[in-house]
Amino acid sequence: MLLRQVFSLPALYQQACRIHQQASDLSGADADNVVKAGAAVMQQCQAAIDQLALFSNNEDADDIATADLKYMLIPAMHGDILAQTQVRDPEVRRHTLQSAVRHYSRFLELCEQYGLLTKDVKAAARLDGQEPLDQNTKRQQKVQRFKREREIKAKMADVQMKRMRIAHIQEEDGVADDLDEESERETSLLQIERETMKAVEQTQMLQQEVHLLEHAASIPPDQRQQPPRPPPPDVMQHLLGAASNLQRQRQNLQAQVFRPTVALPTVSVEQQGMVELQRMQEAQQKEAAAAAHKAAHEDSDEESDAKVDKQRAWDDWKDENPSGWGNSKLRPTA
């Protein structure tokens, strides 16, 4: 029986991974069917792991075989499957979410047992025995976990490329098997670290929803809030008109806020070229008219100079020959 489980566990794990991926991509009734099938497979995987005793309390992470590290993810995957259950009955959903929280807690405790939890994750999961964290510290740790998740994703991609390169030289290099096992172990540890951060986030959200469901269930049916009645038609019409006015005001404000920071062109490049050409032609015409006017004035200036010279000569002659000077010796006839 033990030998059969050794060979069936990898197949069960592959099936669990496939269903886990399908459940995250589906929704509605299809997702519920996949979730039910996935929960059954997860239970079989966990039963096989417990029967094989792959994980012990007196071991650390270095004692776990590389091929067995990935089986530590089964409780986290089981929690993911249950958290995606879509049921309308609040009581059923509450029990399902509580079961998902228990599987996440089991995964975190298993990682804590082998020293695979970081300090921030341990504090967020409240496995360090300290007081609850304040909101500011929670926010900072959440940002740090998000940054770490991106680093893990990039590092896992690098390790995957490394494993692909090793696969090409596996037949030629004698140490290729050791290198491949080392990269596989690094990938599994990175995946476990990423899932611990995800398990903390999911646990916090599911616990909040469970508290809301418990509070809703504790309210007597006669005291539960009834759905509000729709407003009268005239009030509804008034509200619709007000909403329309608000929408227009919002659009006007958006038009004023999202304005360009520079003046936009009002004409195209071709239109601006035609304007510049017209201006150049007008300037050339003005220059030609000015040149013609200047030439005409130069001719009139020469004529004016000749008239001035003639007038001056006549004035000089009159000065030399005063009026009546030539008739001074003439006598009038009697």
Short mmCIF file of C-alpha atoms in Angstrom, two decimals:
data_model
loop_
_atom_site.label_atom_id
_atom_site.label_comp_id
_atom_site.label_asym_id
_atom_site.label_seq_id
_atom_site.Cartn_x
_atom_site.Cartn_y
_atom_site.Cartn_z
CA MET A 1 0.00 0.00 0.00
CA LEU A 2 2.84 2.40 0.86
CA LEU A 3 4.61 1.72 -2.42
CA ARG A 4 1.41 2.46 -4.33
CA GLN A 5 1.03 5.81 -2.56
CA VAL A 6 4.64 6.76 -3.37
CA PHE A 7 3.91 6.41 -7.04
CA SER A 8 0.42 7.95 -6.89
CA LEU A 9 1.36 11.11 -5.01
CA PRO A 10 3.17 12.83 -7.95
CA ALA A 11 0.21 12.09 -10.19
CA LEU A 12 -2.20 13.46 -7.58
CA TYR A 13 -0.06 16.57 -7.21
CA GLN A 14 -0.07 17.19 -10.96
CA GLN A 15 -3.84 16.78 -11.04
CA ALA A 16 -4.19 19.16 -8.08
CA CYS A 17 -2.06 21.79 -9.82
CA ARG A 18 -4.12 21.49 -12.97
CA ILE A 19 -7.41 21.87 -11.11
CA HIS A 20 -6.01 24.75 -9.06
CA GLN A 21 -5.17 26.60 -12.29
CA GLN A 22 -8.58 25.85 -13.80
CA ALA A 23 -10.41 27.12 -10.72
CA SER A 24 -8.61 30.47 -10.90
CA ASP A 25 -9.59 30.90 -14.57
CA LEU A 26 -13.28 29.94 -14.29
CA SER A 27 -16.33 31.52 -12.69
CA GLY A 28 -19.93 30.64 -11.94
CA ALA A 29 -21.24 27.08 -11.89
CA ASP A 30 -18.22 25.74 -13.79
CA ALA A 31 -15.93 27.09 -11.08
CA ASP A 32 -18.03 25.44 -8.34
CA ASN A 33 -17.75 22.06 -10.06
CA VAL A 34 -13.99 22.47 -10.44
CA VAL A 35 -13.71 23.58 -6.81
CA LYS A 36 -15.53 20.49 -5.58
CA ALA A 37 -13.34 18.21 -7.66
CA GLY A 38 -10.22 20.10 -6.58
CA ALA A 39 -11.10 19.86 -2.89
CA ALA A 40 -11.45 16.09 -3.22
CA VAL A 41 -8.07 15.79 -4.96
CA MET A 42 -6.44 18.03 -2.32
CA GLN A 43 -7.77 15.80 0.42
CA GLN A 44 -6.35 12.74 -1.32
CA CYS A 45 -2.97 14.48 -1.69
CA GLN A 46 -2.93 15.47 1.97
CA ALA A 47 -3.89 11.96 3.03
CA ALA A 48 -1.05 10.52 0.93
CA ILE A 49 1.41 13.04 2.42
CA ASP A 50 0.33 12.19 5.96
CA GLN A 51 0.55 8.47 5.27
CA LEU A 52 4.07 8.82 3.83
CA ALA A 53 5.10 11.08 6.76
CA LEU A 54 7.03 13.38 4.45
CA PHE A 55 7.24 16.15 7.04
CA SER A 56 8.32 15.69 10.64
CA ASN A 57 8.58 17.95 13.68
CA ASN A 58 12.24 17.07 14.31
CA GLU A 59 13.51 18.14 10.87
CA ASP A 60 14.47 21.40 9.25
CA ALA A 61 14.24 22.59 5.65
CA ASP A 62 17.60 21.10 4.68
CA ASP A 63 16.35 17.63 5.63
CA ILE A 64 13.47 17.73 3.16
CA ALA A 65 14.17 16.15 -0.20
CA THR A 66 14.06 18.52 -3.14
CA ALA A 67 11.33 16.48 -4.83
CA ASP A 68 9.17 16.71 -1.68
CA LEU A 69 9.34 20.48 -1.14
CA LYS A 70 6.51 21.15 -3.56
CA TYR A 71 4.15 19.01 -1.49
CA MET A 72 4.28 21.65 1.24
CA LEU A 73 2.06 23.76 -1.02
CA ILE A 74 -0.90 21.38 -0.82
CA PRO A 75 -2.58 23.10 2.19
CA ALA A 76 -2.17 26.53 0.55
CA MET A 77 -3.63 25.23 -2.71
CA HIS A 78 -6.50 23.64 -0.78
CA GLY A 79 -7.17 27.02 0.86
CA ASP A 80 -7.15 28.74 -2.55
CA ILE A 81 -9.65 26.23 -3.90
CA LEU A 82 -12.06 26.70 -0.98
CA ALA A 83 -11.72 30.49 -1.04
CA GLN A 84 -12.97 30.53 -4.63
CA THR A 85 -16.21 28.75 -3.76
CA GLN A 86 -19.21 30.75 -4.96
CA VAL A 87 -22.30 29.88 -2.92
CA ARG A 88 -25.32 32.02 -2.06
CA ASP A 89 -26.05 30.46 1.32
CA PRO A 90 -24.22 32.64 3.91
CA GLU A 91 -23.94 29.80 6.40
CA VAL A 92 -22.38 27.42 3.88
CA ARG A 93 -20.00 30.12 2.70
CA ARG A 94 -18.99 30.91 6.27
CA HIS A 95 -18.09 27.29 6.99
CA THR A 96 -16.23 27.05 3.66
CA LEU A 97 -14.19 30.18 4.37
CA GLN A 98 -13.39 29.00 7.88
CA SER A 99 -12.11 25.74 6.38
CA ALA A 100 -9.97 27.73 3.92
CA VAL A 101 -8.51 29.78 6.80
CA ARG A 102 -7.64 26.54 8.63
CA HIS A 103 -5.78 25.21 5.59
CA TYR A 104 -3.88 28.50 5.21
CA SER A 105 -2.99 28.40 8.90
CA ARG A 106 -1.80 24.82 8.56
CA PHE A 107 0.43 25.82 5.65
CA LEU A 108 1.89 28.78 7.57
CA GLU A 109 2.50 26.66 10.66
CA LEU A 110 4.24 24.03 8.53
CA CYS A 111 6.49 26.69 7.00
CA GLU A 112 7.16 28.14 10.46
CA GLN A 113 8.11 24.68 11.69
CA TYR A 114 10.81 24.45 9.01
CA GLY A 115 11.95 28.07 9.39
CA LEU A 116 10.67 29.15 5.97
CA LEU A 117 8.72 32.21 7.14
CA THR A 118 10.23 35.67 6.91
CA LYS A 119 10.01 38.05 9.85
CA ASP A 120 7.34 40.20 8.21
CA VAL A 121 5.16 37.24 7.26
CA LYS A 122 5.52 35.76 10.74
CA ALA A 123 4.45 39.08 12.29
CA ALA A 124 1.53 39.46 9.88
CA ALA A 125 0.38 35.93 10.62
CA ARG A 126 0.83 36.62 14.36
CA LEU A 127 3.03 33.56 14.79
CA ASP A 128 5.73 35.49 16.64
CA GLY A 129 3.73 35.93 19.85
CA GLN A 130 3.81 39.71 19.63
CA GLU A 131 0.98 42.19 19.98
CA PRO A 132 -1.22 42.94 16.95
CA LEU A 133 0.33 45.41 14.54
CA ASP A 134 -1.00 48.91 14.02
CA GLN A 135 -2.42 50.00 10.68
CA ASN A 136 0.68 51.96 9.63
CA THR A 137 2.96 48.98 10.25
CA LYS A 138 0.55 46.68 8.42
CA ARG A 139 0.54 49.03 5.45
CA GLN A 140 4.34 49.21 5.34
CA GLN A 141 4.67 45.44 5.58
CA LYS A 142 2.10 45.00 2.82
CA VAL A 143 4.13 47.26 0.54
CA GLN A 144 7.30 45.34 1.39
CA ARG A 145 5.57 42.02 0.64
CA PHE A 146 4.38 43.37 -2.71
CA LYS A 147 7.92 44.39 -3.64
CA ARG A 148 9.25 41.03 -2.51
CA GLU A 149 6.64 39.22 -4.63
CA ARG A 150 7.86 41.06 -7.72
CA GLU A 151 11.46 40.15 -6.88
CA ILE A 152 10.49 36.49 -6.42
CA LYS A 153 8.65 36.47 -9.74
CA ALA A 154 11.67 37.86 -11.57
CA LYS A 155 14.03 35.48 -9.78
CA MET A 156 11.85 32.47 -10.60
CA ALA A 157 11.93 33.47 -14.26
CA ASP A 158 15.74 33.60 -14.11
CA VAL A 159 15.90 30.20 -12.44
CA GLN A 160 13.58 28.77 -15.09
CA MET A 161 15.87 30.04 -17.84
CA LYS A 162 18.80 28.51 -15.98
CA ARG A 163 17.03 25.15 -15.82
CA MET A 164 16.33 25.30 -19.54
CA ARG A 165 20.02 25.88 -20.24
CA ILE A 166 20.94 23.00 -17.95
CA ALA A 167 18.53 20.71 -19.80
CA HIS A 168 20.49 21.29 -23.02
CA ILE A 169 23.81 20.29 -21.45
CA GLN A 170 22.50 17.53 -19.17
CA GLU A 171 23.83 14.73 -21.37
CA GLU A 172 27.26 16.35 -21.83
CA ASP A 173 28.03 17.75 -18.35
CA GLY A 174 28.40 15.26 -15.51
CA VAL A 175 27.34 17.78 -12.83
CA ALA A 176 24.27 18.87 -14.73
CA ASP A 177 22.01 16.70 -12.58
CA ASP A 178 23.25 18.37 -9.38
CA LEU A 179 22.82 21.81 -10.88
CA ASP A 180 19.32 20.95 -12.05
CA GLU A 181 18.38 19.72 -8.57
CA GLU A 182 19.80 22.90 -7.07
CA SER A 183 17.73 25.10 -9.39
CA GLU A 184 14.62 22.98 -8.72
CA ARG A 185 15.12 23.39 -4.98
CA GLU A 186 15.59 27.13 -5.37
CA THR A 187 12.40 27.34 -7.43
CA SER A 188 10.42 25.40 -4.82
CA LEU A 189 11.69 27.58 -1.97
CA LEU A 190 10.85 30.75 -3.86
CA GLN A 191 7.38 29.45 -4.64
CA ILE A 192 6.84 28.55 -0.98
CA GLU A 193 7.90 32.03 0.10
CA ARG A 194 5.53 33.60 -2.40
CA GLU A 195 2.66 31.40 -1.24
CA THR A 196 3.30 32.31 2.41
CA MET A 197 2.78 36.00 1.60
CA LYS A 198 -0.34 35.14 -0.38
CA ALA A 199 -1.65 32.96 2.46
CA VAL A 200 -1.29 35.87 4.92
CA GLU A 201 -3.20 38.22 2.65
CA GLN A 202 -5.94 35.67 1.98
CA THR A 203 -6.27 34.78 5.66
CA GLN A 204 -6.79 38.41 6.65
CA MET A 205 -9.43 39.00 3.96
CA LEU A 206 -11.28 35.74 4.66
CA GLN A 207 -11.34 36.39 8.40
CA GLN A 208 -12.92 39.78 7.79
CA GLU A 209 -15.59 38.22 5.61
CA VAL A 210 -16.22 35.50 8.19
CA HIS A 211 -16.71 38.14 10.88
CA LEU A 212 -19.22 39.95 8.66
CA LEU A 213 -21.11 36.73 7.98
CA GLU A 214 -21.16 35.86 11.67
CA HIS A 215 -22.47 39.31 12.53
CA ALA A 216 -25.18 39.05 9.86
CA ALA A 217 -26.19 35.62 11.15
CA SER A 218 -26.46 36.92 14.73
CA ILE A 219 -29.10 39.50 13.77
CA PRO A 220 -32.66 38.21 14.24
CA PRO A 221 -34.63 37.93 11.00
CA ASP A 222 -37.24 40.44 12.13
CA GLN A 223 -34.54 43.05 12.85
CA ARG A 224 -32.68 42.70 9.60
CA GLN A 225 -32.88 45.65 7.30
CA GLN A 226 -35.55 45.32 4.68
CA PRO A 227 -34.79 46.41 1.12
CA PRO A 228 -35.71 50.08 0.72
CA ARG A 229 -38.79 51.04 -1.25
CA PRO A 230 -38.26 52.89 -4.52
CA PRO A 231 -38.95 56.65 -4.36
CA PRO A 232 -42.14 58.14 -5.88
CA PRO A 233 -42.09 58.87 -9.63
CA ASP A 234 -41.89 62.66 -9.19
CA VAL A 235 -39.01 62.34 -6.74
CA MET A 236 -37.31 59.85 -9.06
CA GLN A 237 -37.64 62.27 -11.97
CA HIS A 238 -36.17 65.05 -9.85
CA LEU A 239 -33.28 62.81 -8.83
CA LEU A 240 -32.61 61.85 -12.43
CA GLY A 241 -32.54 65.53 -13.42
CA ALA A 242 -30.15 66.32 -10.61
CA ALA A 243 -27.95 63.40 -11.61
CA SER A 244 -27.92 64.64 -15.19
CA ASN A 245 -26.88 68.12 -14.04
CA LEU A 246 -24.15 66.65 -11.88
CA GLN A 247 -22.91 64.61 -14.83
CA ARG A 248 -22.70 67.73 -17.00
CA GLN A 249 -20.91 69.64 -14.27
CA ARG A 250 -18.50 66.76 -13.88
CA GLN A 251 -17.78 66.76 -17.60
CA ASN A 252 -17.21 70.51 -17.54
CA LEU A 253 -14.83 70.19 -14.62
CA GLN A 254 -12.99 67.38 -16.35
CA ALA A 255 -12.69 69.51 -19.48
CA GLN A 256 -11.20 72.30 -17.38
CA VAL A 257 -8.84 70.06 -15.45
CA PHE A 258 -7.49 67.92 -18.25
CA ARG A 259 -6.52 70.80 -20.48
CA PRO A 260 -3.27 70.84 -22.44
CA THR A 261 -0.40 72.65 -20.77
CA VAL A 262 0.61 74.31 -24.06
CA ALA A 263 -1.33 76.19 -26.72
CA LEU A 264 -2.52 73.78 -29.38
CA PRO A 265 -2.16 74.72 -33.07
CA THR A 266 -5.25 76.16 -34.75
CA VAL A 267 -4.11 75.60 -38.35
CA SER A 268 -2.37 72.79 -40.16
CA VAL A 269 1.16 72.89 -41.52
CA GLU A 270 -0.16 73.35 -45.07
CA GLN A 271 -2.41 76.24 -44.04
CA GLN A 272 0.41 77.92 -42.19
CA GLY A 273 2.61 77.52 -45.26
CA MET A 274 0.01 79.25 -47.45
CA VAL A 275 -0.20 82.12 -44.94
CA GLU A 276 3.58 82.52 -44.95
CA LEU A 277 3.62 82.46 -48.77
CA GLN A 278 0.95 85.15 -48.95
CA ARG A 279 2.86 87.29 -46.48
CA MET A 280 6.04 86.88 -48.52
CA GLN A 281 4.24 87.90 -51.71
CA GLU A 282 2.74 90.94 -50.04
CA ALA A 283 6.15 91.92 -48.70
CA GLN A 284 7.68 91.60 -52.17
CA GLN A 285 4.91 93.75 -53.65
CA LYS A 286 5.45 96.40 -50.99
CA GLU A 287 9.20 96.34 -51.65
CA ALA A 288 8.61 96.77 -55.42
CA ALA A 289 6.19 99.68 -54.82
CA ALA A 290 8.64 101.34 -52.48
CA ALA A 291 11.43 100.98 -55.00
CA ALA A 292 9.26 102.53 -57.78
CA HIS A 293 8.24 105.38 -55.50
CA LYS A 294 11.83 106.01 -54.58
CA ALA A 295 12.90 106.08 -58.25
CA ALA A 296 10.10 108.54 -59.09
CA HIS A 297 11.13 110.82 -56.27
CA GLU A 298 14.73 110.74 -57.45
CA ASP A 299 13.62 112.04 -60.94
CA SER A 300 11.48 114.78 -59.42
CA ASP A 301 14.37 115.82 -57.21
CA GLU A 302 16.58 116.39 -60.27
CA GLU A 303 13.90 118.57 -61.90
CA SER A 304 13.50 120.49 -58.67
CA ASP A 305 17.22 121.12 -58.51
CA ALA A 306 17.18 122.52 -62.09
CA LYS A 307 14.28 124.86 -61.27
CA VAL A 308 16.07 126.03 -58.13
CA ASP A 309 19.23 126.78 -60.11
CA LYS A 310 17.25 128.70 -62.74
CA GLN A 311 15.44 130.70 -60.08
CA ARG A 312 18.68 131.51 -58.36
CA ALA A 313 20.23 132.71 -61.67
CA TRP A 314 17.19 134.92 -62.30
CA ASP A 315 17.38 136.35 -58.80
CA ASP A 316 21.08 137.14 -59.30
CA TRP A 317 20.35 138.94 -62.61
CA LYS A 318 17.57 140.98 -60.99
CA ASP A 319 19.93 141.98 -58.26
CA GLU A 320 22.47 143.18 -60.83
CA ASN A 321 19.79 144.94 -62.94
CA PRO A 322 17.31 146.69 -60.71
CA SER A 323 13.93 147.60 -62.11
CA GLY A 324 14.10 150.80 -64.29
CA TRP A 325 17.83 150.91 -64.25
CA GLY A 326 18.13 150.80 -68.05
CA ASN A 327 15.70 153.70 -68.61
CA SER A 328 17.25 156.23 -66.20
CA LYS A 329 18.33 158.67 -68.98
CA LEU A 330 15.10 158.53 -70.92
CA ARG A 331 12.75 161.44 -70.82
CA PRO A 332 9.13 161.34 -71.30
CA THR A 333 7.81 162.97 -74.51
CA ALA A 334 5.95 166.22 -74.21
#
